[in-house]
XYZ file of N, CA and C in Angstrom:
528
model
N -3.089 3.373 14.744
C -3.912 4.646 14.840
C -3.275 5.804 14.180
N -4.034 6.632 13.645
C -3.457 7.941 12.935
C -4.556 8.957 12.958
N -4.214 9.930 12.335
C -4.880 11.214 12.273
C -5.455 11.280 10.862
N -6.791 11.226 10.645
C -7.271 11.257 9.310
C -7.575 12.782 8.998
N -7.323 13.145 7.703
C -7.709 14.419 7.280
C -8.583 14.306 6.123
N -9.890 14.651 6.266
C -10.818 14.587 5.215
C -11.503 13.305 4.735
N -10.673 12.293 4.917
C -11.234 10.937 4.488
C -12.373 10.435 5.381
N -13.302 9.724 4.624
C -14.393 9.266 5.402
C -14.487 7.791 5.534
N -15.175 7.188 6.469
C -15.553 5.775 6.526
C -16.688 5.548 5.771
N -16.692 4.664 4.821
C -17.715 4.245 4.054
C -18.005 2.728 4.184
N -19.450 2.418 4.338
C -19.846 1.142 4.528
C -20.182 0.679 2.961
N -19.452 -0.518 2.654
C -19.647 -1.025 1.354
C -20.194 -2.666 1.522
N -20.387 -3.221 0.441
C -20.716 -4.670 0.375
C -19.546 -5.416 0.953
N -18.371 -4.808 1.004
C -17.172 -5.594 1.556
C -16.920 -5.089 2.977
N -17.689 -4.432 3.525
C -17.414 -3.904 4.849
C -17.055 -2.434 4.965
N -16.500 -1.955 6.096
C -16.056 -0.569 6.123
C -14.674 -0.357 5.624
N -14.605 0.842 4.748
C -13.297 1.166 4.185
C -13.095 2.675 4.398
N -11.885 3.075 4.131
C -11.769 4.503 4.132
C -11.745 5.129 2.699
N -12.619 6.089 2.388
C -12.702 6.634 1.089
C -11.802 7.904 0.919
N -11.014 8.082 -0.086
C -10.065 9.168 -0.264
C -10.477 9.803 -1.621
N -10.510 11.284 -1.500
C -11.113 12.031 -2.678
C -10.147 12.307 -3.710
N -8.821 11.941 -3.681
C -7.902 12.234 -4.644
C -7.363 13.541 -4.745
N -7.835 14.450 -3.823
C -7.180 15.938 -3.928
C -6.724 16.402 -2.669
N -7.226 15.873 -1.366
C -6.824 16.412 -0.072
C -6.829 15.426 1.087
N -7.486 14.299 0.911
C -7.608 13.189 1.975
C -6.349 12.424 2.137
N -6.077 12.356 3.416
C -4.925 11.353 3.775
C -4.981 11.009 5.266
N -4.225 9.938 5.685
C -4.108 9.632 7.070
C -2.684 9.648 7.389
N -2.315 10.361 8.564
C -1.059 10.581 9.029
C -0.701 9.510 10.140
N 0.142 8.805 10.027
C 0.499 7.672 11.032
C 1.960 7.926 11.706
N 2.283 7.395 13.019
C 3.548 7.569 13.382
C 4.612 7.013 12.557
N 5.836 7.631 12.588
C 6.927 7.237 11.657
C 7.384 5.905 11.946
N 7.656 5.038 10.845
C 8.261 3.717 11.034
C 9.553 3.861 10.257
N 10.654 3.505 11.045
C 11.897 3.837 10.403
C 12.686 2.598 9.865
N 11.978 1.447 9.729
C 12.609 0.217 9.348
C 12.944 0.361 7.766
N 14.342 0.069 7.358
C 14.635 0.119 6.070
C 14.903 -1.288 5.418
N 15.013 -2.172 6.090
C 15.368 -3.611 5.507
C 14.404 -4.535 6.326
N 14.081 -5.639 5.696
C 13.223 -6.725 6.230
C 12.086 -6.134 6.753
N 11.137 -5.849 5.892
C 9.750 -5.284 6.223
C 8.736 -5.839 5.216
N 7.476 -5.808 5.755
C 6.392 -6.207 5.004
C 5.191 -5.131 5.123
N 4.659 -4.479 4.067
C 3.478 -3.699 4.042
C 2.472 -4.156 3.239
N 1.249 -3.997 3.832
C 0.067 -4.540 2.972
C -1.051 -3.562 3.083
N -1.798 -3.376 2.001
C -2.981 -2.687 2.033
C -4.066 -3.149 1.019
N -5.279 -3.084 1.185
C -6.293 -3.385 0.233
C -6.737 -2.134 -0.480
N -6.708 -2.104 -1.751
C -7.160 -0.875 -2.442
C -8.160 -1.132 -3.578
N -9.093 -0.104 -3.742
C -10.046 -0.200 -4.861
C -9.816 1.363 -5.389
N -9.549 1.424 -6.792
C -9.269 2.667 -7.306
C -10.613 3.311 -7.876
N -10.881 4.527 -7.656
C -12.061 5.205 -8.175
C -11.859 6.033 -9.484
N -10.794 6.840 -9.380
C -10.359 7.756 -10.346
C -9.704 7.095 -11.455
N -9.060 7.969 -12.363
C -8.240 7.298 -13.481
C -7.015 7.992 -13.595
N -6.000 7.173 -13.922
C -4.575 7.697 -14.127
C -3.887 8.330 -12.998
N -2.725 8.980 -13.377
C -2.043 9.764 -12.385
C -1.181 8.906 -11.500
N -0.435 9.535 -10.613
C 0.363 8.797 -9.725
C -0.285 8.929 -8.305
N -0.761 7.987 -7.647
C -1.360 7.979 -6.469
C -0.614 7.114 -5.363
N -0.593 7.697 -4.182
C 0.002 6.885 -3.095
C -1.031 6.050 -2.281
N -0.696 4.861 -2.021
C -1.523 4.020 -1.270
C -1.030 3.985 0.213
N 0.275 3.673 0.322
C 0.947 3.564 1.693
C 2.324 3.913 1.608
N 2.761 4.842 2.353
C 4.217 5.446 2.228
C 4.734 5.767 3.573
N 5.972 5.304 3.762
C 6.846 5.633 5.001
C 7.898 6.569 4.504
N 7.852 7.778 5.063
C 8.850 8.848 4.803
C 8.216 10.190 4.415
N 9.033 10.957 3.736
C 8.376 12.189 3.137
C 8.057 11.799 1.684
N 8.253 12.728 0.715
C 7.781 12.309 -0.533
C 9.043 11.740 -1.315
N 9.730 12.591 -2.177
C 10.628 12.044 -3.111
C 12.082 11.906 -2.533
N 12.211 12.487 -1.442
C 13.670 12.551 -0.831
C 13.992 11.307 -0.020
N 13.081 10.575 0.640
C 13.501 9.501 1.450
C 12.226 8.591 1.657
N 12.455 7.299 1.982
C 11.409 6.516 2.176
C 10.945 5.549 1.117
N 9.828 4.968 1.273
C 9.419 3.848 0.332
C 8.008 3.552 0.496
N 7.240 2.969 -0.564
C 5.878 2.845 -0.459
C 5.249 2.386 -1.614
N 3.894 2.002 -1.499
C 3.140 1.450 -2.550
C 2.376 2.553 -3.229
N 2.486 2.649 -4.616
C 1.795 3.703 -5.336
C 1.131 2.907 -6.473
N 0.280 3.789 -7.173
C -0.064 3.492 -8.584
C 0.538 4.510 -9.426
N 1.052 3.961 -10.569
C 1.692 4.918 -11.500
C 1.158 4.636 -12.902
N 0.200 5.578 -13.201
C -0.559 5.241 -14.395
C -1.420 4.122 -14.290
N -1.976 3.950 -13.116
C -2.853 2.849 -12.778
C -2.189 1.500 -12.741
N -0.858 1.449 -12.765
C -0.164 0.206 -12.422
C 0.529 0.229 -11.028
N 0.439 -0.874 -10.393
C 1.092 -0.999 -9.018
C 2.508 -0.682 -9.129
N 3.085 0.025 -8.077
C 4.456 0.514 -8.247
C 5.026 0.592 -6.807
N 6.341 0.277 -6.825
C 7.109 0.682 -5.554
C 7.718 1.992 -5.904
N 7.811 2.903 -4.833
C 8.634 4.044 -5.011
C 9.643 4.028 -3.741
N 10.885 4.216 -4.208
C 11.860 4.471 -3.012
C 12.842 5.605 -3.355
N 12.875 6.575 -2.631
C 13.709 7.735 -2.885
C 13.539 8.266 -4.277
N 12.347 8.583 -4.546
C 11.867 9.242 -5.885
C 12.167 8.309 -7.137
N 12.387 7.072 -7.074
C 12.576 6.273 -8.181
C 11.461 5.238 -8.117
N 10.823 5.022 -9.327
C 9.753 4.113 -9.270
C 10.237 2.794 -9.893
N 9.715 1.607 -9.315
C 9.881 0.277 -10.024
C 8.468 -0.244 -10.226
N 7.980 -0.195 -11.477
C 6.610 -0.504 -11.891
C 6.477 -1.997 -11.919
N 5.177 -2.538 -11.700
C 4.804 -3.862 -11.985
C 4.093 -3.751 -13.325
N 3.615 -4.761 -13.805
C 2.694 -4.779 -15.083
C 1.197 -5.019 -14.632
N 1.003 -4.898 -13.367
C -0.448 -5.151 -13.007
C -1.181 -3.912 -12.633
N -2.337 -3.883 -13.433
C -3.217 -2.547 -13.257
C -4.051 -2.703 -11.881
N -4.181 -1.448 -11.245
C -5.173 -1.549 -10.333
C -6.643 -1.457 -10.652
N -7.372 -2.459 -10.306
C -8.716 -2.575 -10.795
C -9.825 -1.865 -9.984
N -11.113 -1.817 -10.520
C -12.192 -1.273 -9.823
C -12.817 -2.261 -8.669
N -12.107 -3.400 -8.652
C -12.600 -4.229 -7.525
C -11.412 -4.278 -6.545
N -11.637 -4.599 -5.223
C -10.622 -4.634 -4.242
C -9.399 -5.588 -4.568
N -8.226 -5.153 -4.471
C -7.067 -5.888 -4.565
C -6.119 -5.745 -3.385
N -5.584 -6.811 -2.941
C -4.628 -6.737 -1.755
C -3.236 -6.832 -2.327
N -2.381 -5.702 -1.928
C -1.083 -5.683 -2.420
C -0.083 -5.444 -1.235
N 0.877 -6.415 -1.261
C 1.912 -6.310 -0.276
C 3.351 -6.074 -0.787
N 4.030 -5.192 -0.146
C 5.408 -4.856 -0.641
C 6.175 -5.374 0.602
N 7.334 -6.206 0.005
C 8.306 -6.782 0.863
C 9.630 -6.549 0.561
N 10.442 -6.337 1.595
C 11.971 -6.051 1.372
C 12.667 -7.116 2.338
N 13.484 -8.000 1.600
C 14.180 -9.048 2.224
C 15.546 -8.837 1.827
N 16.493 -8.454 3.000
C 17.900 -8.471 2.825
C 18.221 -7.635 1.602
N 17.584 -6.401 1.400
C 17.777 -5.542 0.286
C 17.050 -5.864 -1.009
N 16.418 -6.843 -1.096
C 15.611 -7.170 -2.326
C 14.184 -6.933 -2.086
N 13.519 -6.168 -2.966
C 12.121 -5.811 -3.029
C 11.285 -6.849 -3.772
N 10.232 -7.214 -3.360
C 9.304 -7.864 -4.100
C 7.790 -7.550 -3.687
N 6.882 -7.885 -4.552
C 5.479 -7.400 -4.519
C 4.683 -8.673 -4.702
N 3.518 -8.714 -3.836
C 2.465 -9.799 -4.039
C 1.156 -9.036 -4.072
N 0.441 -9.385 -5.260
C -0.886 -8.654 -5.502
C -1.721 -9.856 -5.588
N -2.792 -9.776 -4.588
C -3.681 -10.924 -4.376
C -2.693 -12.208 -4.194
N -2.760 -13.114 -5.096
C -2.004 -14.226 -4.839
C -0.846 -14.381 -5.803
N -0.516 -13.382 -6.588
C 0.650 -13.411 -7.656
C 1.804 -12.696 -7.169
N 2.951 -13.314 -7.401
C 4.304 -12.639 -7.109
C 4.896 -11.888 -8.119
N 5.576 -10.814 -7.873
C 6.314 -9.971 -8.881
C 7.576 -9.624 -8.290
N 8.558 -9.593 -9.002
C 9.815 -9.141 -8.610
C 9.869 -7.642 -9.099
N 10.795 -6.815 -8.267
C 10.770 -5.414 -8.545
C 12.341 -5.024 -8.549
N 12.616 -4.030 -9.370
C 13.970 -3.530 -9.482
C 14.457 -3.265 -8.030
N 15.602 -3.684 -7.602
C 16.162 -3.434 -6.419
C 16.416 -1.947 -6.340
N 15.956 -1.146 -5.276
C 16.343 0.056 -5.040
C 16.907 0.334 -3.723
N 17.832 1.344 -3.594
C 18.269 1.667 -2.128
C 17.333 2.489 -1.395
N 17.384 2.617 -0.198
C 16.360 3.234 0.651
C 17.150 4.132 1.674
N 16.859 5.452 1.746
C 17.346 6.200 2.674
C 16.364 6.136 3.878
N 16.967 6.241 4.957
C 16.216 5.996 6.272
C 14.988 7.148 6.236
N 13.711 6.710 6.315
C 12.604 7.637 6.277
C 12.613 8.574 7.399
N 12.166 9.877 7.035
C 11.903 10.894 8.031
C 10.437 11.408 7.966
N 10.024 12.103 8.930
C 8.705 12.684 9.009
C 7.564 11.800 9.499
N 6.811 10.969 8.662
C 5.795 10.265 9.130
C 5.528 9.143 8.055
N 4.516 8.378 8.399
C 3.968 7.400 7.518
C 2.611 7.724 7.073
N 2.216 7.548 5.803
C 0.912 8.049 5.264
C 0.177 6.896 4.681
N -1.272 7.165 4.658
C -2.014 6.464 3.828
C -2.785 7.419 2.936
N -2.871 7.099 1.616
C -3.573 7.991 0.716
C -2.843 9.297 0.278
N -1.725 9.496 0.675
C -0.893 10.677 0.178
C 0.509 10.636 0.767
N 1.291 11.624 0.471
C 2.413 11.906 1.002
C 2.456 13.199 1.632
N 3.546 13.630 2.192
C 3.526 15.009 2.790
C 3.254 16.096 1.702
N 3.726 15.812 0.532
C 3.528 16.865 -0.486
C 2.506 16.464 -1.556
N 1.666 15.519 -1.336
C 0.595 15.197 -2.434
C 0.534 13.844 -2.771
N 0.441 13.564 -4.041
C 0.185 12.252 -4.614
C -1.026 11.641 -4.005
N -2.148 12.304 -4.031
C -3.395 11.964 -3.427
C -4.031 10.776 -3.998
N -4.502 9.833 -3.331
C -5.210 8.670 -3.902
C -6.622 8.810 -4.017
N -7.193 8.352 -5.115
C -8.684 8.620 -5.251
C -9.360 7.083 -5.297
N -9.865 6.819 -4.272
C -10.320 5.442 -4.074
C -10.655 5.087 -2.642
N -10.542 3.622 -2.423
C -10.922 3.237 -1.106
C -9.793 2.305 -0.575
N -9.294 2.449 0.617
C -8.306 1.690 1.289
C -8.715 1.059 2.544
N -8.276 -0.139 2.895
C -8.595 -0.734 4.245
C -7.513 -1.785 4.410
N -7.508 -2.276 5.663
C -6.707 -3.436 6.093
C -5.096 -3.088 5.825
N -4.652 -1.902 6.154
C -3.307 -1.548 6.013
C -2.542 -2.085 7.323
N -1.469 -2.780 6.886
C -0.710 -3.415 7.797
C 0.956 -3.307 7.647
N 1.681 -3.311 8.727
C 3.159 -3.053 8.483
C 3.815 -3.970 9.458
N 4.900 -4.636 9.014
C 5.509 -5.441 9.966
C 7.052 -5.206 9.774
N 7.911 -5.314 10.817
C 9.292 -5.003 10.770
C 9.998 -6.315 10.377
N 9.463 -7.178 9.757
C 10.044 -8.458 9.478
C 9.565 -8.751 8.027
N 10.483 -9.496 7.210
C 9.880 -9.916 5.909
C 9.280 -11.189 5.903
N 8.025 -11.040 5.963
C 7.092 -12.345 6.011
C 7.340 -13.304 4.891
N 7.273 -14.530 5.002
C 7.463 -15.436 3.826
C 6.252 -15.232 2.905
N 6.573 -15.800 1.623
C 5.443 -15.547 0.597
C 4.233 -16.516 1.039
N 4.405 -17.674 1.576
C 3.173 -18.365 1.923
C 2.487 -17.726 2.926
N 2.952 -16.994 3.886
C 2.303 -16.352 4.954
C 1.544 -15.212 4.260
N 2.163 -14.413 3.507
C 1.573 -13.257 2.849
C 0.374 -13.719 1.999
N 0.517 -14.687 1.130
C -0.503 -15.195 0.368
C -1.732 -15.612 1.223
N -1.374 -16.288 2.156
C -2.523 -16.753 3.090
C -3.185 -15.517 3.908
N -2.423 -14.509 4.237
C -3.001 -13.366 4.806
C -3.807 -12.577 3.890
N -3.441 -12.367 2.620
C -4.017 -11.571 1.571
C -5.424 -12.201 1.230
N -5.403 -13.764 1.101
C -6.526 -14.410 0.920
C -7.437 -14.285 1.996
N -7.042 -14.332 3.257
C -7.925 -14.141 4.486
C -8.571 -12.699 4.535
N -7.760 -11.756 3.979
C -8.351 -10.316 4.075
C -9.476 -10.313 3.071
N -9.185 -10.887 1.777
C -10.365 -10.862 0.823
C -11.528 -11.732 1.154
N -11.280 -12.859 1.758
C -12.489 -13.857 2.111
C -13.210 -13.272 3.230
N -12.561 -12.463 4.102
C -13.275 -12.108 5.447
C -14.410 -10.916 4.911
N -14.090 -10.425 3.663
C -14.968 -9.438 3.178
C -16.129 -9.836 2.186
N -16.232 -11.224 2.132
C -17.134 -11.818 1.277
C -18.563 -11.826 2.007
N -19.681 -11.471 1.483
C -20.938 -11.417 2.060
C -21.739 -12.443 1.420
N -22.190 -13.452 2.134
C -23.008 -14.591 1.601
C -24.506 -14.340 2.025
N -25.307 -14.238 1.078
C -26.747 -14.114 1.358
C -27.522 -15.318 0.917
N -28.823 -15.289 1.363
C -29.642 -16.433 1.043
C -29.706 -17.534 2.111
N -30.162 -18.565 1.675
C -30.560 -19.726 2.556
C -29.244 -20.492 3.036
């Protein structure tokens, strides 16, 4: 549970999502202070173009914490003001992205594909946890849903099954 600022609940063919305007919308959540062995997941659909947008972040902005960003429309990990980019672009259809840290090693699973990330150190997060922005900006322009955080590093088989279930639960079948 969190405090939403400006974001709206939108019904789509994929169910209900939170829509962020890219300029001021965000959701403030309680602070999560885990710095190792963690798993964070969010489903995202990008509406705007370019820029550095936050999807899910723990901590303040550039001084501490970690999170899932898009950096020039590529999925990215940010830890203590340093980016580790993937080669995967955020598309205009929903994608489930999971960021995992296991014993100091970061990895990313987007839908069903695994990507390694440059290992980055993490300063203990302060302030809050955010969806759609940080304390100082980096506002997301698009839709987010199914945000999850675990204080354990889930194994890849679990993550892939969960990501598939998130997407499959959103499929609408019509007709006979």
